[in-house]
CSV table of C-alpha atoms in Angstrom, one decimal:
chain,number,residue,atom,x,y,z
D,1,MET,CA,35.1,30.1,-18.5
D,2,LYS,CA,34.8,28.3,-15.3
D,3,PHE,CA,36.7,30.8,-14.1
D,4,PHE,CA,33.4,33.2,-15.1
D,5,ARG,CA,31.0,30.3,-13.6
D,6,ILE,CA,32.3,30.6,-10.5
D,7,PHE,CA,32.6,34.5,-10.3
D,8,ARG,CA,28.5,34.9,-11.2
D,9,GLN,CA,27.3,32.5,-8.5
D,10,LYS,CA,25.5,33.7,-6.0
D,11,LYS,CA,26.8,34.6,-2.4
D,12,ILE,CA,24.6,31.9,0.2
D,13,ARG,CA,23.5,33.9,2.8
D,14,PRO,CA,21.8,33.0,6.2
D,15,ALA,CA,17.7,33.3,6.1
D,16,TRP,CA,17.4,35.2,9.0
D,17,GLU,CA,19.6,36.3,12.7
D,18,PHE,CA,18.9,36.5,15.7
D,19,LYS,CA,21.0,38.8,17.9
D,20,ALA,CA,21.1,38.7,21.6
D,21,LYS,CA,22.1,41.4,24.0
D,22,GLY,CA,24.2,39.0,26.4
D,23,PHE,CA,24.8,35.5,25.5
D,24,LEU,CA,22.3,32.7,24.5
D,25,TRP,CA,22.4,30.8,26.9
D,26,ARG,CA,20.0,27.9,25.9
D,27,ILE,CA,17.5,28.2,23.2
D,28,VAL,CA,14.1,25.7,22.8
D,29,PHE,CA,12.1,24.6,20.0
D,30,SER,CA,8.8,24.2,20.9
D,31,GLY,CA,8.1,21.9,17.9
D,32,ASP,CA,5.4,23.7,16.1
D,33,GLY,CA,7.2,26.5,15.1
D,34,ARG,CA,8.7,28.9,17.6
D,35,ILE,CA,12.4,29.0,19.5
D,36,VAL,CA,12.2,30.2,23.1
D,37,GLY,CA,15.6,31.3,24.3
D,38,GLU,CA,18.1,32.8,27.5
D,39,ASP,CA,19.5,35.9,26.6
D,40,ARG,CA,21.8,36.6,29.7
D,41,ASP,CA,24.2,39.1,31.3
D,42,GLN,CA,26.8,37.5,33.1
D,43,ILE,CA,28.5,41.2,34.0
D,44,ALA,CA,25.2,41.4,35.3
D,45,LYS,CA,23.3,38.8,36.5
D,46,SER,CA,19.9,39.1,34.9
D,47,VAL,CA,18.1,36.6,32.0
D,48,SER,CA,15.5,36.7,30.1
D,49,PHE,CA,13.8,35.3,27.6
D,50,PHE,CA,12.8,35.4,23.6
D,51,CYS,CA,10.1,33.6,21.1
D,52,LEU,CA,11.1,33.6,18.0
D,53,ASP,CA,9.1,32.1,14.9
D,54,GLU,CA,11.6,28.8,13.7
D,55,ILE,CA,11.1,29.8,9.9
D,56,THR,CA,10.8,33.2,10.0
D,57,GLY,CA,13.5,34.4,12.9
D,58,ARG,CA,10.3,37.1,13.2
D,59,VAL,CA,10.3,38.1,17.5
D,60,LEU,CA,6.9,37.5,18.7
D,61,TRP,CA,8.1,38.6,22.0
D,62,SER,CA,11.3,39.9,23.8
D,63,GLY,CA,13.1,40.8,27.2
D,64,LEU,CA,10.5,39.1,29.5
D,65,GLU,CA,12.1,39.0,32.7
D,66,PHE,CA,10.6,38.2,36.4
D,67,SER,CA,11.6,38.5,40.1
D,68,GLU,CA,14.1,36.1,40.3
D,69,LYS,CA,16.7,37.9,38.0
D,70,TRP,CA,19.5,35.3,37.2
D,71,TRP,CA,18.8,31.6,38.9
D,72,ILE,CA,15.8,30.6,36.3
D,73,GLY,CA,15.5,29.1,33.4
D,74,ILE,CA,13.3,27.3,30.9
D,75,GLU,CA,11.5,23.8,32.0
D,76,ALA,CA,9.4,23.5,28.9
D,77,ILE,CA,7.0,24.1,26.6
D,78,ASP,CA,3.7,21.9,26.2
D,79,GLY,CA,0.7,23.3,24.2
D,80,GLY,CA,0.8,26.4,23.4
D,81,ILE,CA,2.6,27.2,26.9
D,82,VAL,CA,6.3,27.3,27.9
D,83,PHE,CA,7.2,26.6,31.5
D,84,PHE,CA,10.0,28.1,33.6
D,85,HIS,CA,11.8,27.2,36.7
D,86,GLU,CA,13.4,29.1,39.6
D,87,TYR,CA,15.9,26.9,42.3
D,88,VAL,CA,15.1,25.1,46.1
D,89,LYS,CA,19.2,27.3,46.2
D,90,PRO,CA,21.4,28.9,43.8
D,91,ASP,CA,24.1,26.2,44.6
D,92,LEU,CA,21.5,23.2,44.2
D,93,PRO,CA,20.2,22.5,41.4
D,94,GLN,CA,16.7,21.1,42.4
D,95,HIS,CA,14.4,23.7,40.0
D,96,PHE,CA,12.1,24.8,42.3
D,97,LYS,CA,8.6,26.9,41.3
D,98,ILE,CA,6.7,26.6,38.1
D,99,LEU,CA,5.9,29.5,35.8
D,100,ALA,CA,3.2,29.5,33.2
D,101,VAL,CA,3.4,31.9,29.8
D,102,GLY,CA,1.9,32.2,27.3
D,103,LEU,CA,3.5,31.4,23.7
D,104,GLU,CA,2.3,33.7,21.8
D,105,THR,CA,1.8,36.1,24.6
D,106,GLY,CA,4.8,36.5,26.2
D,107,LYS,CA,2.7,37.0,29.0
D,108,LEU,CA,2.2,35.2,32.6
D,109,LEU,CA,-0.9,33.0,32.8
D,110,TRP,CA,-0.1,30.8,37.1
D,111,ARG,CA,2.7,30.5,39.2
D,112,ASN,CA,2.9,28.4,41.6
D,113,ASP,CA,5.6,28.9,44.5
D,114,GLU,CA,5.2,25.6,46.4
D,115,LEU,CA,6.5,22.9,44.0
D,116,GLN,CA,8.9,21.8,42.4
D,117,PRO,CA,8.3,20.7,38.1
D,118,PHE,CA,9.4,16.9,37.8
D,119,HIS,CA,7.2,15.7,34.4
D,120,ILE,CA,6.2,18.2,31.6
D,121,ALA,CA,4.3,16.8,28.6
D,122,LYS,CA,1.6,15.8,26.4
D,123,GLY,CA,-0.4,18.4,28.1
D,124,LYS,CA,-0.5,16.8,31.9
D,125,ILE,CA,1.8,18.4,34.5
D,126,LEU,CA,3.1,16.6,37.3
D,127,ALA,CA,4.6,18.4,40.0
D,128,VAL,CA,6.1,17.3,43.5
D,129,LYS,CA,6.2,18.3,46.9
D,130,ASP,CA,8.9,16.6,49.7
D,131,LEU,CA,7.4,16.6,53.0
D,132,PHE,CA,9.9,15.8,56.3
D,133,GLU,CA,9.4,11.4,55.7
D,134,LYS,CA,7.5,11.2,52.3
D,135,ARG,CA,6.7,12.7,48.4
D,136,ILE,CA,4.0,14.4,47.0
D,137,TYR,CA,2.8,14.0,43.5
D,138,TYR,CA,0.1,16.6,42.1
D,139,GLN,CA,-1.2,16.3,38.6
D,140,LEU,CA,-1.4,20.1,37.5
D,141,ASN,CA,-4.2,21.7,34.7
D,142,THR,CA,-1.8,23.2,32.2
D,143,ALA,CA,-4.1,26.1,31.5
D,144,THR,CA,-5.1,27.3,35.4
D,145,GLY,CA,-2.5,25.1,37.2
D,146,GLU,CA,-4.9,24.5,40.0
D,147,VAL,CA,-4.7,20.9,41.3
D,148,GLU,CA,-7.0,18.0,39.7
D,149,LYS,CA,-5.5,15.2,41.3
D,150,GLU,CA,-2.9,14.5,43.9
D,151,PHE,CA,-1.0,11.0,43.9
D,152,SER,CA,1.2,9.3,47.0
D,153,GLU,CA,4.9,8.2,46.3
D,154,GLN,CA,3.6,4.3,45.3
D,155,ASP,CA,1.0,5.0,43.0
D,156,GLU,CA,1.2,3.2,40.2
D,157,ASN,CA,-0.4,6.8,38.3
D,158,ILE,CA,2.5,8.3,38.4
D,159,GLY,CA,4.1,6.1,35.9
D,160,LEU,CA,1.4,5.9,33.7
D,161,ILE,CA,2.0,9.6,33.9
D,162,SER,CA,5.1,10.5,33.9
D,163,LYS,CA,6.3,7.1,30.6
D,164,GLY,CA,8.2,9.2,27.7
D,165,ARG,CA,10.1,11.6,29.4
D,166,GLU,CA,13.1,11.6,27.6
D,167,SER,CA,12.6,15.4,26.2
D,168,GLY,CA,12.6,16.7,22.0
D,169,ASP,CA,10.7,15.6,19.2
D,170,GLY,CA,13.0,14.2,17.3
D,171,ALA,CA,13.6,16.3,14.2
D,172,THR,CA,17.5,18.1,15.2
D,173,ILE,CA,20.3,16.5,13.5
D,174,PHE,CA,23.0,17.0,15.4
D,175,PRO,CA,26.2,16.0,14.2
D,176,GLU,CA,28.8,13.3,14.2
D,177,ILE,CA,32.7,13.4,15.3
D,178,LEU,CA,34.2,11.9,11.0
D,179,SER,CA,36.5,9.5,12.7
D,180,GLY,CA,37.8,5.8,11.1
D,181,ASP,CA,34.4,4.0,12.1
D,182,VAL,CA,32.4,6.6,9.5
D,183,GLU,CA,30.9,4.6,6.7
D,184,GLY,CA,33.0,6.1,3.5
D,185,TYR,CA,35.1,8.2,5.5
D,186,ASP,CA,38.1,8.0,3.1
D,187,ARG,CA,35.6,9.7,0.2
D,188,LEU,CA,34.8,12.0,3.6
D,189,ALA,CA,37.7,13.2,4.6
D,190,ASP,CA,39.5,14.0,0.8
D,191,VAL,CA,35.8,15.4,0.4
D,192,ILE,CA,37.0,18.0,3.7
D,193,ARG,CA,41.3,17.7,3.0
D,194,PRO,CA,41.6,21.1,0.7
D,195,TYR,CA,39.7,23.0,2.8
D,196,CYS,CA,40.4,21.4,6.4
D,197,ASP,CA,44.6,21.7,8.0
D,198,ARG,CA,44.3,19.1,10.2
D,199,ARG,CA,47.8,19.9,10.9
D,200,ARG,CA,46.1,23.1,12.5
D,201,VAL,CA,43.3,21.0,13.9
D,202,GLU,CA,42.3,20.5,17.8
D,203,GLY,CA,39.2,18.2,19.0
D,204,ASN,CA,37.0,16.3,16.4
D,205,VAL,CA,36.0,17.2,13.0
D,206,GLU,CA,32.0,17.2,12.8
D,207,PHE,CA,29.2,16.7,10.3
D,208,ILE,CA,26.4,16.0,8.7
D,209,LEU,CA,26.1,14.9,5.4
D,210,HIS,CA,22.5,15.8,4.3
D,211,GLY,CA,22.1,14.9,0.6
D,212,ASP,CA,24.8,15.7,-1.5
D,213,LEU,CA,25.8,18.8,1.1
D,214,LEU,CA,28.9,18.1,3.0
D,215,ILE,CA,28.8,19.7,6.4
D,216,PHE,CA,30.9,20.6,8.5
D,217,ASN,CA,33.5,22.4,11.9
D,218,TYR,CA,36.1,21.9,12.9
D,219,HIS,CA,38.2,24.4,15.6
D,220,GLU,CA,41.7,25.7,14.1
D,221,THR,CA,44.7,27.2,16.2
D,222,ALA,CA,44.5,31.2,16.3
D,223,LYS,CA,47.0,33.4,15.4
D,224,SER,CA,45.9,34.3,19.2
D,225,ARG,CA,46.9,33.6,22.3
D,226,ILE,CA,46.7,34.7,26.2
D,227,GLY,CA,49.5,33.7,28.0
D,228,ASP,CA,50.4,30.5,27.5
D,229,GLU,CA,47.0,29.1,26.4
D,230,GLN,CA,46.5,28.9,22.2
D,231,LEU,CA,43.2,30.3,20.8
D,232,LEU,CA,41.1,28.4,18.9
D,233,ASN,CA,38.8,29.7,15.7
D,234,ASN,CA,35.6,27.4,14.9
D,235,HIS,CA,35.3,27.5,11.1
D,236,LEU,CA,31.6,26.4,9.5
D,237,LYS,CA,32.1,25.3,5.8
D,238,VAL,CA,29.6,23.1,3.6
D,239,VAL,CA,30.6,21.5,-0.2
D,240,GLY,CA,29.0,19.8,-2.6
D,241,LEU,CA,30.5,16.4,-2.2
D,242,SER,CA,30.5,15.5,-5.7
D,243,ARG,CA,31.8,18.3,-7.6
D,244,LYS,CA,33.9,18.6,-4.1
D,245,HIS,CA,33.4,22.9,-4.2
D,246,LEU,CA,32.9,25.6,-0.8
D,247,VAL,CA,29.4,25.7,-0.8
D,248,TYR,CA,29.1,28.2,2.1
D,249,SER,CA,31.6,29.7,4.7
D,250,ASP,CA,30.7,31.0,8.3
D,251,LEU,CA,33.2,31.7,11.3
D,252,ILE,CA,31.4,30.8,13.8
D,253,THR,CA,33.6,31.7,16.8
D,254,GLU,CA,36.4,33.6,17.4
D,255,ASN,CA,39.3,33.1,19.5
D,256,ALA,CA,37.3,30.2,21.6
D,257,HIS,CA,39.3,28.4,24.8
D,258,ALA,CA,38.4,25.7,24.1
D,259,PRO,CA,36.4,22.8,21.4
D,260,VAL,CA,32.7,23.2,21.4
D,261,PRO,CA,30.7,19.7,20.2
D,262,ASP,CA,27.4,19.9,18.7
D,263,SER,CA,28.3,23.7,17.2
D,264,PHE,CA,25.6,23.7,14.7
D,265,PHE,CA,22.3,21.6,13.9
D,266,LEU,CA,19.8,20.4,11.2
D,267,ARG,CA,16.0,21.0,11.8
D,268,GLY,CA,13.2,22.0,9.8
D,269,GLY,CA,15.0,22.4,6.4
D,270,GLN,CA,17.3,25.3,7.8
D,271,LEU,CA,21.1,24.8,9.0
D,272,PHE,CA,21.6,26.5,12.7
D,273,PHE,CA,24.6,27.8,14.2
D,274,VAL,CA,25.3,30.3,17.6
D,275,LYS,CA,28.0,32.5,16.3
D,276,GLU,CA,30.2,34.5,18.7
D,277,ARG,CA,27.9,32.6,21.7
D,278,ASN,CA,25.0,35.4,20.8
D,279,ARG,CA,23.6,35.4,17.1
D,280,LEU,CA,21.4,32.2,16.0
D,281,VAL,CA,21.6,31.9,12.5
D,282,ALA,CA,19.4,29.9,10.5
D,283,VAL,CA,20.7,28.6,6.9
D,284,ARG,CA,18.0,27.6,4.1
D,285,LEU,CA,19.0,23.9,3.0
D,286,ASP,CA,16.9,24.3,-0.1
D,287,ALA,CA,19.8,27.5,-0.7
D,288,LEU,CA,22.4,26.1,-0.2
D,289,ALA,CA,21.6,22.9,-1.8
D,290,SER,CA,20.7,25.4,-5.4
D,291,ALA,CA,24.6,26.1,-5.2
D,292,LEU,CA,25.5,22.5,-5.8
């Protein structure tokens, strides 16, 4: 009877997938249901940007490109606007210029080619200009890019505007390393053991415990090699903690050169991971829980 129950058990499939043309270099969550990402072609040295609905994976827009083809990236998302930056020079990491694009439309709203973005959050933009002997700060209007206020480097208002500069809305849960210091380590290790040969694991096993779902990944030595280099396969598995049965399994990356930390995360009732560097995959947690 147990065999037939397993045979009849519904296979869990991803809720949605988005495949990039190149590599998914970076994804940023807006905090209000949107995902903006960088799609980079490393051979052509070009990048385009896209926007997805976080729950359904629906593409709002994609293929957004600028005059700068490579040295450009996402600065922040705030108030329904995506802000992009270029660089002072390709070999310098300092951000320069501000380009504002409508989050829902993908249309350019305004750009400023003279200032460096310093802090963007809660409807305020603080930008700077470095002169020969001083630095000047400007508060810009988010909708138009017009200068609303100007501050000197010593002005106390700068600290008030940029207070709480750390990014993130606290809604994303990243995995932790499974070690002897983790509470309940022996039980977790016992559940993982049948699905993970620790003798072949390179690096750490990382996990998230979500209710009765134990979600974990590990890098296992692959059969493939490049010269003397041993390649790795990055496996993701979800196991029911109580019954110790496999609920979901996927190969995140095949023939990786090194272990990659934080290969998956939870957000908004979904399990997210990037597969083979070019596919963003979302799996519903309630679908996983239904298989317990």
